[in-house]
Amino acid sequence: MIGRISKGYQKDLAITATAVSLTVPAGSKGAVIRVISEDIIFTEDGSTPTSSNGLPAYSGETVEYLDADYEFVLSKWSAIRMGGVNASVSVAYYR
């Protein structure tokens, strides 16, 4: 990404039935989250994702936080799997 400096990665983060948060490297202001397998439900406000609370992201989709300072959002982000099979996401962090 032109103009962005990498702050690290989380590869194949397992998303289970219990809410999973990101491990955001210090100084990260943005991220690209790729749903690798299965579907997820995520929240960005610190609330717990459930089948009735959160936004869906489907296998193969990307969720981007790049056009502003998203440090607060990333610190509050969490997700659960949508179905009965654990999902997987990979995350690239930027400053």
Backbone as a ProteinNet text record, in pm:
[ID]
protein_1_A
[PRIMARY]
MIGRISKGYQKDLAITATAVSLTVPAGSKGAVIRVISEDIIFTEDGSTPTSSNGLPAYSGETVEYLDADYEFVLSKWSAIRMGGVNASVSVAYYR
[TERTIARY]
82.8	0	89.1	75.1	155.6	118.7	220.1	197.7	166.3	165.6	137	258.6	282.4	393.8	336.9	383.8	335.8	375.2	281	307	301.5	271.6	270.3	147.9	140	36.2	-15.2	-136.5	-190.5	-240.8	-183.9	-220.4	-301.9	-412	-497.2	-545.2	-595.7	-653.6	-785.3	-795.8	-916.9	-1029	-1143.5	-1263.1	-1358.7	-1388.7	-1465.6	-1604.9	-1674.3	-1807.3	-1798.9	-1681.1	-1657.1	-1588.3	-1627.6	-1573.4	-1420.2	-1360.3	-1215.2	-1179.5	-1081	-1034.4	-905	-867.8	-742	-629.3	-508.1	-387.8	-322	-354.5	-314.1	-175.7	-79.3	53.6	48.2	130.3	136.3	160.4	89.5	106.9	28.1	-48.9	-130.3	-248.5	-269.9	-380.8	-484	-450	-540.1	-512.5	-603.3	-587.4	-670	-628.1	-705.6	-728.3	-855.3	-892.4	-955.5	-894.4	-943	-1004	-1129.8	-1195.1	-1149.5	-1071.1	-1008.6	-1105.1	-1169	-1259.7	-1380.1	-1491.9	-1619.4	-1661.6	-1774.2	-1830.3	-1821.8	-1815.9	-1805.6	-1911.1	-1932.7	-2008.7	-1914.1	-1899.6	-1805.6	-1871.2	-1812.5	-1852.1	-1728.2	-1752.1	-1642.8	-1652.6	-1751.4	-1779.9	-1754.2	-1692.8	-1665.4	-1776.6	-1891.7	-1999.2	-1964.8	-2029.9	-2004.5	-2085.2	-2018.6	-2093.7	-2178.8	-2299.5	-2390.5	-2462.8	-2548.3	-2623.8	-2716.1	-2749	-2836.9	-2766.7	-2636.7	-2561.3	-2429.5	-2414.5	-2290.7	-2316.5	-2208.7	-2213.1	-2155	-2215.1	-2159.6	-2044.6	-1950	-1846.5	-1831.5	-1834.8	-1838.8	-1702.1	-1684.9	-1559	-1518.6	-1395.5	-1344.4	-1356.7	-1432.2	-1448	-1334.2	-1318	-1218.3	-1286.4	-1246.5	-1292.1	-1171.9	-1184.6	-1072.3	-1096.7	-992.9	-991.1	-865.8	-878	-757.1	-764.1	-880.4	-887.7	-893.6	-870.5	-871.2	-788.7	-788.8	-720	-818.6	-801	-892.2	-836.7	-738.9	-677.9	-782.8	-877.9	-981.6	-1072.2	-1112.5	-1199.8	-1131.1	-1004.8	-932.3	-921	-906	-895.1	-1027.2	-1138.9	-1272	-1327.6	-1259.1	-1307.6	-1308.1	-1414.8	-1419.1	-1514.5	-1500.1	-1579.6	-1608.2	-1715.4	-1749	-1773	-1768.4	-1803.2	-1953.6	-1997	-2138.4	-2208.7	-2142.5	-2202.5	-2140.3	-2145.8	-2095.6	-1949.7	-1883.7	-1742.6	-1658.8	-1544.8	-1456.5	-1416.8	-1408.4	-1365.3	-1219.1	-1160.7	-1022.3	-1011.9	-938	-910	-760.2	-713	-576	-582.5	-491.7	-496.9	-359.8	-359.6	-239.4	-262.7	-168.1	-180.3	-89.5	-136.2	-61.9	-64.7	33.4	30.1	30.4
-115.4	0	124.1	205.3	326.1	423.3	478.9	577	518.7	388.7	325.3	242.5	239.1	161.2	43.5	-74.3	-195.2	-195.5	-236.7	-250.8	-396	-487.2	-627.9	-700.4	-828.4	-915.6	-1010.6	-1056.5	-1172.3	-1264.4	-1381.5	-1474.5	-1589.8	-1621.9	-1735.5	-1729.1	-1612.8	-1596.3	-1673.9	-1769	-1851.6	-1770.3	-1767.1	-1701	-1811.8	-1814.8	-1923.8	-1875.5	-1958	-1921.1	-1816.9	-1801.3	-1699.9	-1581	-1459.2	-1338.4	-1335.6	-1307.6	-1300.5	-1156.9	-1098.8	-963.1	-968	-854.1	-842.4	-810.2	-851.6	-811.1	-703.4	-580.3	-467.4	-418.8	-418.1	-367	-218.3	-178	-37.5	53.2	161.8	259.2	231.5	124.9	94	188.4	244.1	336.6	278.1	168.9	108	-39.5	-105.8	-249.8	-295.1	-406.6	-478.7	-618.1	-654	-783.3	-867.1	-979.5	-1069.5	-1192.5	-1220.6	-1341.6	-1456.4	-1546.5	-1654	-1771.5	-1813.3	-1928.4	-1908.7	-1958.6	-1949.1	-1802	-1777.8	-1643.9	-1598.7	-1466.4	-1411.8	-1303.3	-1270.7	-1153.4	-1071.7	-941.1	-858.8	-731.7	-678	-547.4	-459.7	-328.2	-230.6	-136.7	-158.7	-62.5	-116	-232.6	-291.6	-380.9	-382.6	-472.9	-615.1	-712.9	-852.6	-892	-945.3	-988.8	-1112.3	-1114.8	-1228.2	-1244.8	-1343.6	-1363.6	-1245.9	-1165.7	-1050.7	-916.2	-916.4	-792.8	-797.9	-714.1	-708.3	-708.2	-701.1	-698.2	-827.2	-881.9	-1003.2	-971.2	-1061.1	-1059.4	-1204.1	-1223.3	-1357.5	-1403	-1532.5	-1590.3	-1527.7	-1480.6	-1417.2	-1265.5	-1210.1	-1065.1	-1000.5	-869.9	-790.8	-673.9	-649.9	-533.8	-441	-316.7	-223.7	-105.7	-70.6	49.5	126.5	211.6	273	423.6	483.3	622.8	722.9	677.1	765	697.2	755.9	696.5	604	474	373.6	302.3	360.2	295.2	256.2	346.2	317.3	203.1	206.6	101.7	-33.9	-39.9	-167	-222.5	-134.9	-180.9	-236.3	-201	-246.5	-358.9	-392.5	-489.7	-630.6	-704.8	-846.7	-919.2	-1051.3	-1130.9	-1269.5	-1328.1	-1467.9	-1535	-1666.5	-1739.5	-1728.4	-1734.4	-1722.8	-1857.9	-1963.5	-2096.6	-2185.7	-2315.2	-2411.7	-2448.5	-2390.6	-2421.7	-2296.5	-2311.4	-2196.7	-2130.8	-1999.2	-1921.7	-1882.2	-1823.7	-1778.7	-1643.7	-1550.7	-1421.6	-1395.6	-1316.5	-1267.1	-1115.5	-1051.3	-906.5	-846.4	-739.6	-659.9	-524.6	-481.7	-356.3	-249.5	-122.8	-11.1	108.2	197.5	326.3	436.5
0	0	0	-99.9	-112.3	-1	65.4	169.4	305.9	316.4	444.6	485.8	614.8	667.7	745.1	712.9	779.8	927.1	1011.8	1155	1199.3	1107.8	1143.5	1089.3	1123.8	1070.2	1177.7	1158.7	1229.9	1120.8	1111.9	1005.6	1063.2	995.3	1031.3	1176.3	1216.5	1349	1354.5	1446.7	1458.3	1521.6	1454.7	1505.9	1549.5	1678	1737.5	1779.2	1856	1906.4	2017.3	2077.8	2180.9	2115.9	2152	2089.5	2093.6	1978.5	1962	1923.6	1992.5	1964.3	1884.7	1828.2	1756.2	1853.9	1818.2	1890.9	1806.2	1834.2	1750.7	1791.8	1698.7	1731.3	1768.5	1862.6	1904.5	1784.4	1779.7	1672.4	1547	1544.7	1426.7	1418.5	1301.5	1278	1182.1	1115.2	1018.2	1002.1	931.2	909.9	790.2	734.8	634.1	691.6	708.7	765.7	655.2	624.5	518.9	583.7	551	600.5	510.3	566.8	489.4	469.6	578	567.3	657.9	615.7	687.2	702.2	762.4	776.2	922.1	942.1	1077.7	1100.5	1226.8	1267.9	1355.1	1323.8	1400.4	1451.9	1557.6	1610.1	1618.2	1618.3	1621.4	1741.5	1826.9	1933.4	2074	2082.8	2213.5	2264.6	2195.7	2236	2190.4	2249.3	2215.8	2093	1990.4	1873.3	1905.4	1852.6	1866.3	1733.3	1724.9	1600.6	1570.7	1672.9	1651.5	1673.3	1700.4	1721.8	1646.3	1548.1	1472.3	1323.2	1249.5	1103.8	1049	942.7	883.8	788.2	781	677.3	632.2	503	447.3	396.7	392.2	345.9	212.6	206	85.3	85.9	179	185.5	264	243.5	312.4	382.4	506.6	582.4	596.5	548.9	548.2	641.2	714.6	798.8	759.5	655.9	601.3	580.2	570.1	527.7	642.5	764.8	882.9	992.6	1110.3	1224.7	1295.8	1276.9	1331	1453.9	1520.2	1636.4	1740.6	1769.7	1868.8	1821.7	1696.3	1640.8	1647.8	1609.5	1611.2	1753	1851.1	1989.1	2041.7	1979.1	2021.1	1933.6	1825.4	1727.2	1785.8	1762.8	1800.3	1706.5	1700.4	1607.3	1663.3	1611.9	1637	1502.4	1501.2	1379.7	1359.1	1234.9	1205.4	1215.1	1176.7	1177.2	1282.7	1257.8	1353.9	1337.3	1236.7	1208.2	1232.8	1300.6	1324.8	1194	1197.5	1082.2	1099.9	998.3	1002.6	933.5	995.7	933.3	939.3	844.5	848	844.4	919	935.7	904.2	825.7	801.7	868.6	951.3	1024.8	961.2	965	905.3	999.2	978.9	1049.3	948.5
[MASK]
+++++++++++++++++++++++++++++++++++++++++++++++++++++++++++++++++++++++++++++++++++++++++++++++

